Amino acid sequence: MLGYAHEVGMLKLGTVSLDGTKVHANASRHSAMSYGHAKKLEAKLKAEVAELLKRAEAANAKDLPEGMNLPEELSRREERLAAIAAAKAKIEARVKAEAEAAYAAKLAARGQRAKKSGKRPGGRPPAPPCGTPKDTDQVNFTDEDSRIMPVPGGGFEQAYNAQAAVDTDSMLVVTTALTQATNDKQQVVPMLEQLQALPQDLGRVKRLLADTGYASEDNVNACAQAKIQPLIALGREAHHGSPFDRFAEPAPLPSKPTPLAAMRHRLQTRRGRKWYALRKCTVEPVFGLIKHVMKFRQFLLRGMNGARGEWSLVCLAWNMKRMNALGA
């Protein structure tokens, strides 16, 4: 579809705006269980099972409440204990995998710094992962791939973090992604890989606009390596600033600035502020129209693969709607 949009003159890549939005999973946060609550409930159920077995051994029907069926009560608790054990195992496996991945990433980053500087990195090397779950780590019985995430306006919901890169001229979605991460810090590099994999006929991405949720020196360096000019906000600007500040230009950059220093300077220039202002009128309206006009506020499919495919279809539907508007 992007190829067709290019052929009819609707799309020519140059500047893209990246952002993410929380989309409700097909699951309730009340169906989730934390590791700490699972341990408490497991201990409670085991105590109840022990008490029931004790009464069963005594074989004294007088000690039982009227209508109680010991085999049924034991069976019900054994089933709940099995479900809790399975939930704990999933949390433990997930935490272990995430800890090992984070440890490998830290080792790789340390190795890159050593290779770049030619010296042994200072500080202690990263500690091996323990993989022990925290009491707040959770799993959802309905959709275990989804996560409890903060949502705009306050509160938390069972959701996925849906990502999209939008062309600033046409407002067409050019790449999509879906993640379980509650923040956007780790989403720049995967999106850069997708942007670079797009057909060359569509044009070359020259600039990437993103809000402060994507700000990190590693992300800026990744953009520089991909030969894409980043304009990633490094903080929130105060509202109703002086009109003179809007038209002021920063002092010239020193020679050979770091990518982060160059981007900081670029964001302070009039041209850079003009480019960055495109972000709010491209990707954010796309999310708003998808949710409020197309009525897509919750996934129908469960699991990471199903939700990822559904998000791709939703963005495809948006592109068809947008191309129809552009053609008209």
Coordinates of C-alpha atoms in Angstrom, one line a residue:
M1 CA 0.0 0.0 0.0
L2 CA 2.9 2.4 0.8
G3 CA 4.2 1.7 -2.7
Y4 CA 0.9 2.6 -4.3
A5 CA 0.7 5.8 -2.2
H6 CA 4.2 6.7 -3.5
E7 CA 3.2 5.9 -7.1
V8 CA 0.2 8.2 -7.0
G9 CA 2.2 11.0 -5.4
M10 CA 0.8 10.8 -1.8
L11 CA 4.0 9.6 -0.1
K12 CA 7.6 10.7 -0.2
L13 CA 9.5 9.9 3.0
G14 CA 11.6 12.6 4.6
T15 CA 10.4 13.4 8.2
V16 CA 8.6 10.9 10.3
S17 CA 7.1 11.3 13.8
L18 CA 7.3 8.4 16.3
D19 CA 5.0 7.9 19.3
G20 CA 3.2 5.2 21.3
T21 CA -0.2 4.9 22.7
K22 CA -1.7 2.4 25.3
V23 CA -4.4 0.2 23.9
H24 CA -6.5 -1.9 26.2
A25 CA -5.9 -5.6 26.0
N26 CA -8.7 -8.1 25.8
A27 CA -8.4 -8.7 29.5
S28 CA -9.2 -7.1 32.8
R29 CA -6.6 -5.9 35.2
H30 CA -8.7 -7.6 37.9
S31 CA -7.8 -10.9 36.3
A32 CA -4.2 -10.4 37.1
M33 CA -2.3 -11.8 40.1
S34 CA 0.9 -10.4 41.6
Y35 CA 3.7 -12.6 42.8
G36 CA 3.3 -11.4 46.4
H37 CA -0.5 -12.0 46.5
A38 CA 0.1 -15.5 44.9
K39 CA 2.4 -16.4 47.8
K40 CA 0.0 -15.2 50.4
L41 CA -3.0 -17.0 48.8
E42 CA -1.0 -20.1 48.3
A43 CA -0.1 -20.2 52.0
K44 CA -3.7 -19.6 53.0
L45 CA -5.0 -22.4 50.7
K46 CA -2.4 -24.9 52.0
A47 CA -3.5 -24.1 55.6
E48 CA -7.1 -24.7 54.6
V49 CA -6.3 -28.0 52.9
A50 CA -4.4 -29.1 56.0
E51 CA -7.4 -28.3 58.2
L52 CA -9.8 -30.1 55.9
L53 CA -7.6 -33.2 55.8
K54 CA -7.3 -33.1 59.6
R55 CA -11.1 -33.1 59.9
A56 CA -11.4 -35.8 57.3
E57 CA -9.0 -38.0 59.2
A58 CA -11.0 -37.5 62.4
A59 CA -14.1 -38.7 60.4
N60 CA -16.2 -36.7 62.8
A61 CA -19.2 -35.4 60.8
K62 CA -20.3 -33.2 63.8
D63 CA -17.2 -31.0 63.2
L64 CA -18.3 -30.1 59.7
P65 CA -20.7 -27.3 58.8
E66 CA -24.0 -28.4 57.4
G67 CA -23.9 -29.0 53.6
M68 CA -20.0 -29.1 53.4
N69 CA -18.6 -31.8 51.1
L70 CA -15.0 -32.5 52.1
P71 CA -13.9 -34.0 48.7
E72 CA -15.4 -31.1 46.8
E73 CA -13.8 -28.5 49.1
L74 CA -10.4 -30.3 48.8
S75 CA -10.7 -30.6 45.0
R76 CA -11.5 -26.9 44.6
R77 CA -8.5 -25.8 46.7
E78 CA -6.2 -28.2 44.9
E79 CA -7.3 -26.7 41.5
R80 CA -6.6 -23.2 42.8
L81 CA -3.2 -24.2 44.2
A82 CA -2.3 -25.7 40.8
A83 CA -3.4 -22.4 39.0
I84 CA -1.4 -20.3 41.5
A85 CA 1.7 -22.6 41.0
A86 CA 1.4 -22.2 37.2
A87 CA 1.0 -18.4 37.6
K88 CA 4.1 -18.2 39.8
A89 CA 6.1 -20.3 37.4
K90 CA 5.2 -18.0 34.5
I91 CA 6.2 -14.9 36.5
E92 CA 9.5 -16.5 37.5
A93 CA 10.3 -17.6 33.9
R94 CA 9.4 -14.2 32.6
V95 CA 11.5 -12.3 35.2
K96 CA 14.4 -14.6 34.6
A97 CA 14.3 -14.1 30.8
E98 CA 14.0 -10.3 31.2
A99 CA 16.9 -10.2 33.7
E100 CA 19.1 -12.3 31.4
A101 CA 18.3 -10.1 28.4
A102 CA 19.1 -6.9 30.4
Y103 CA 22.4 -8.4 31.7
A104 CA 23.4 -9.3 28.1
A105 CA 22.5 -5.8 26.9
K106 CA 24.6 -4.2 29.7
L107 CA 27.6 -6.5 28.9
A108 CA 27.3 -5.6 25.2
A109 CA 27.1 -1.9 25.9
R110 CA 30.2 -2.2 28.2
G111 CA 32.0 -4.0 25.4
Q112 CA 31.2 -1.3 22.9
R113 CA 32.4 1.4 25.2
A114 CA 35.7 -0.5 25.7
K115 CA 36.1 -1.0 21.9
K116 CA 35.4 2.7 21.2
S117 CA 37.7 4.1 23.9
G118 CA 40.4 1.4 23.7
K119 CA 40.4 1.3 27.4
R120 CA 38.9 -0.9 30.1
P121 CA 35.5 0.6 31.2
G122 CA 35.5 2.2 34.6
G123 CA 33.2 1.1 37.4
R124 CA 32.1 -2.3 38.4
P125 CA 30.9 -4.8 35.8
P126 CA 27.2 -5.5 35.8
A127 CA 26.2 -8.1 38.4
P128 CA 24.8 -11.4 37.1
P129 CA 21.0 -11.5 37.1
C130 CA 19.4 -13.2 40.1
G131 CA 16.0 -13.5 38.3
T132 CA 14.0 -13.3 41.6
P133 CA 10.5 -11.9 41.1
K134 CA 9.4 -8.9 43.0
D135 CA 6.1 -9.0 44.9
T136 CA 4.7 -6.5 42.4
D137 CA 5.4 -8.6 39.3
Q138 CA 2.1 -9.8 37.8
V139 CA 0.6 -12.2 35.3
N140 CA -2.9 -12.0 33.8
F141 CA -4.9 -15.2 33.6
T142 CA -6.8 -14.0 30.5
D143 CA -4.0 -12.6 28.5
E144 CA -0.6 -13.3 30.1
D145 CA 1.3 -11.3 27.4
S146 CA -0.4 -8.0 28.3
R147 CA 0.8 -5.8 31.1
I148 CA -0.7 -3.4 33.6
M149 CA 0.2 0.1 32.3
P150 CA -0.4 3.7 33.4
V151 CA -2.9 5.4 31.1
P152 CA -3.5 9.1 30.3
G153 CA -5.8 10.8 32.9
G154 CA -4.5 8.6 35.7
G155 CA -5.1 5.0 36.7
F156 CA -3.9 1.7 35.3
E157 CA -5.2 -0.7 32.7
Q158 CA -4.3 -4.0 31.3
A159 CA -2.8 -3.0 28.0
Y160 CA -0.2 -3.1 25.2
N161 CA 2.0 -0.2 24.1
A162 CA 1.3 0.3 20.4
Q163 CA 3.9 2.2 18.4
A164 CA 3.6 3.9 15.0
A165 CA 5.9 6.1 12.8
V166 CA 3.9 8.6 10.8
D167 CA 5.0 10.5 7.7
T168 CA 4.6 14.2 8.6
D169 CA 3.5 15.3 5.1
S170 CA 0.8 12.6 4.3
M171 CA 0.0 11.4 7.9
L172 CA 0.3 7.8 6.6
V173 CA 1.6 5.2 9.0
V174 CA 4.9 3.8 7.6
T175 CA 5.9 1.4 10.3
T176 CA 4.2 -0.2 13.4
A177 CA 5.3 -2.1 16.4
L178 CA 3.7 -3.5 19.6
T179 CA 5.5 -3.8 22.9
Q180 CA 4.9 -4.9 26.5
A181 CA 7.1 -2.1 27.8
T182 CA 5.3 0.6 29.8
N183 CA 7.7 3.3 28.5
D184 CA 9.1 4.1 25.1
K185 CA 12.8 4.3 25.8
Q186 CA 13.7 1.0 24.1
Q187 CA 11.6 1.5 21.0
V188 CA 13.8 3.8 18.9
V189 CA 16.3 1.2 17.7
P190 CA 13.7 -1.4 16.6
M191 CA 11.8 1.4 14.7
L192 CA 15.0 2.6 13.0
E193 CA 15.6 -0.9 11.8
Q194 CA 12.1 -1.0 10.3
L195 CA 12.5 2.4 8.7
Q196 CA 15.8 1.4 7.1
A197 CA 14.2 -1.7 5.7
L198 CA 11.5 0.2 3.8
P199 CA 11.8 0.1 0.0
Q200 CA 14.3 2.8 -1.3
D201 CA 11.7 3.9 -3.8
L202 CA 9.7 5.5 -1.0
G203 CA 12.5 7.9 -0.2
R204 CA 15.0 8.2 2.6
V205 CA 14.0 9.1 6.1
K206 CA 16.0 12.2 7.1
R207 CA 14.5 13.2 10.4
L208 CA 12.9 11.4 13.3
L209 CA 10.6 13.4 15.7
A210 CA 9.8 12.0 19.1
D211 CA 8.8 13.3 22.6
T212 CA 10.7 13.1 25.8
G213 CA 9.7 9.6 26.5
Y214 CA 12.2 8.4 23.9
A215 CA 15.0 10.6 25.1
S216 CA 18.4 8.9 25.8
E217 CA 21.9 9.3 24.6
D218 CA 21.9 5.8 23.2
N219 CA 18.8 6.6 21.1
V220 CA 20.4 9.8 19.8
N221 CA 23.6 7.9 18.9
A222 CA 21.6 5.2 17.2
C223 CA 19.9 7.8 15.0
A224 CA 23.3 9.3 14.1
Q225 CA 24.6 5.9 13.1
A226 CA 21.6 5.4 10.9
K227 CA 22.2 8.8 9.3
I228 CA 18.9 10.1 10.5
Q229 CA 18.6 13.5 12.2
P230 CA 17.0 13.1 15.6
L231 CA 14.7 15.7 17.1
I232 CA 13.8 14.1 20.4
A233 CA 12.7 16.4 23.2
L234 CA 15.0 16.3 26.2
G235 CA 12.4 17.8 28.6
R236 CA 9.1 19.5 28.8
E237 CA 9.0 23.1 27.7
A238 CA 7.2 25.7 29.9
H239 CA 3.9 27.0 28.5
H240 CA 3.5 30.7 27.6
G241 CA 7.1 31.4 27.2
S242 CA 8.5 34.8 26.2
P243 CA 7.9 35.7 22.5
F244 CA 11.5 36.7 22.2
D245 CA 12.6 33.2 23.1
R246 CA 10.7 31.8 20.2
F247 CA 12.6 33.9 17.7
A248 CA 16.0 33.6 19.4
E249 CA 18.9 31.6 18.0
P250 CA 21.4 29.7 20.3
A251 CA 25.1 30.3 20.3
P252 CA 27.1 28.5 17.6
L253 CA 28.1 24.9 18.3
P254 CA 31.7 24.1 19.2
S255 CA 33.6 22.1 16.7
K256 CA 33.0 18.3 16.6
P257 CA 30.0 18.2 19.0
T258 CA 28.6 14.9 20.2
P259 CA 25.4 13.7 18.6
L260 CA 23.5 14.6 21.8
A261 CA 25.0 18.1 22.0
A262 CA 24.2 18.6 18.3
M263 CA 20.6 17.6 18.8
R264 CA 20.2 19.8 21.9
H265 CA 21.5 22.7 19.8
R266 CA 19.2 21.8 16.9
L267 CA 16.1 21.8 19.1
Q268 CA 16.9 25.4 20.3
T269 CA 17.1 26.8 16.7
R270 CA 14.1 28.3 15.0
R271 CA 14.3 25.7 12.2
G272 CA 14.6 22.9 14.7
R273 CA 11.6 24.1 16.8
K274 CA 9.6 24.4 13.5
W275 CA 10.4 20.8 12.6
Y276 CA 9.6 19.5 16.1
A277 CA 6.3 21.3 16.2
L278 CA 5.1 18.9 13.4
R279 CA 5.0 16.0 15.9
K280 CA 1.9 17.2 17.7
C281 CA -0.1 17.7 14.4
T282 CA 0.9 14.3 12.9
V283 CA 1.2 11.2 15.0
E284 CA -1.0 12.4 17.9
P285 CA -4.0 13.2 15.7
V286 CA -3.5 9.8 14.0
F287 CA -3.9 8.0 17.3
G288 CA -6.8 10.2 18.3
L289 CA -8.7 9.5 15.0
I290 CA -8.0 5.7 15.3
K291 CA -9.4 5.6 18.8
H292 CA -12.3 8.1 18.6
V293 CA -13.4 8.0 14.9
M294 CA -12.5 4.4 14.0
K295 CA -13.6 3.4 17.5
F296 CA -10.5 1.2 18.1
R297 CA -9.9 1.4 21.8
Q298 CA -9.4 -2.3 22.7
F299 CA -7.8 -5.4 21.1
L300 CA -10.1 -8.3 20.2
L301 CA -7.3 -10.8 20.0
R302 CA -5.2 -12.1 22.9
G303 CA -1.5 -12.8 23.0
M304 CA 1.4 -10.7 21.7
N305 CA 1.2 -12.2 18.2
G306 CA -2.5 -11.7 17.8
A307 CA -2.5 -8.2 19.1
R308 CA 0.5 -7.2 17.0
G309 CA -1.3 -8.4 13.8
E310 CA -4.5 -6.6 14.9
W311 CA -2.6 -3.3 15.4
S312 CA -1.0 -3.7 11.9
L313 CA -4.5 -4.2 10.4
V314 CA -5.9 -1.2 12.2
C315 CA -3.0 1.0 10.9
L316 CA -3.6 -0.4 7.4
A317 CA -7.3 0.5 7.7
W318 CA -6.2 4.0 8.8
N319 CA -3.9 4.3 5.7
M320 CA -6.8 3.4 3.4
K321 CA -9.0 6.0 5.1
R322 CA -6.3 8.6 4.9
M323 CA -5.5 7.8 1.2
N324 CA -9.2 8.1 0.3
A325 CA -9.2 11.6 2.0
L326 CA -6.0 12.6 0.2
G327 CA -7.4 11.4 -3.1
A328 CA -10.6 13.4 -2.7

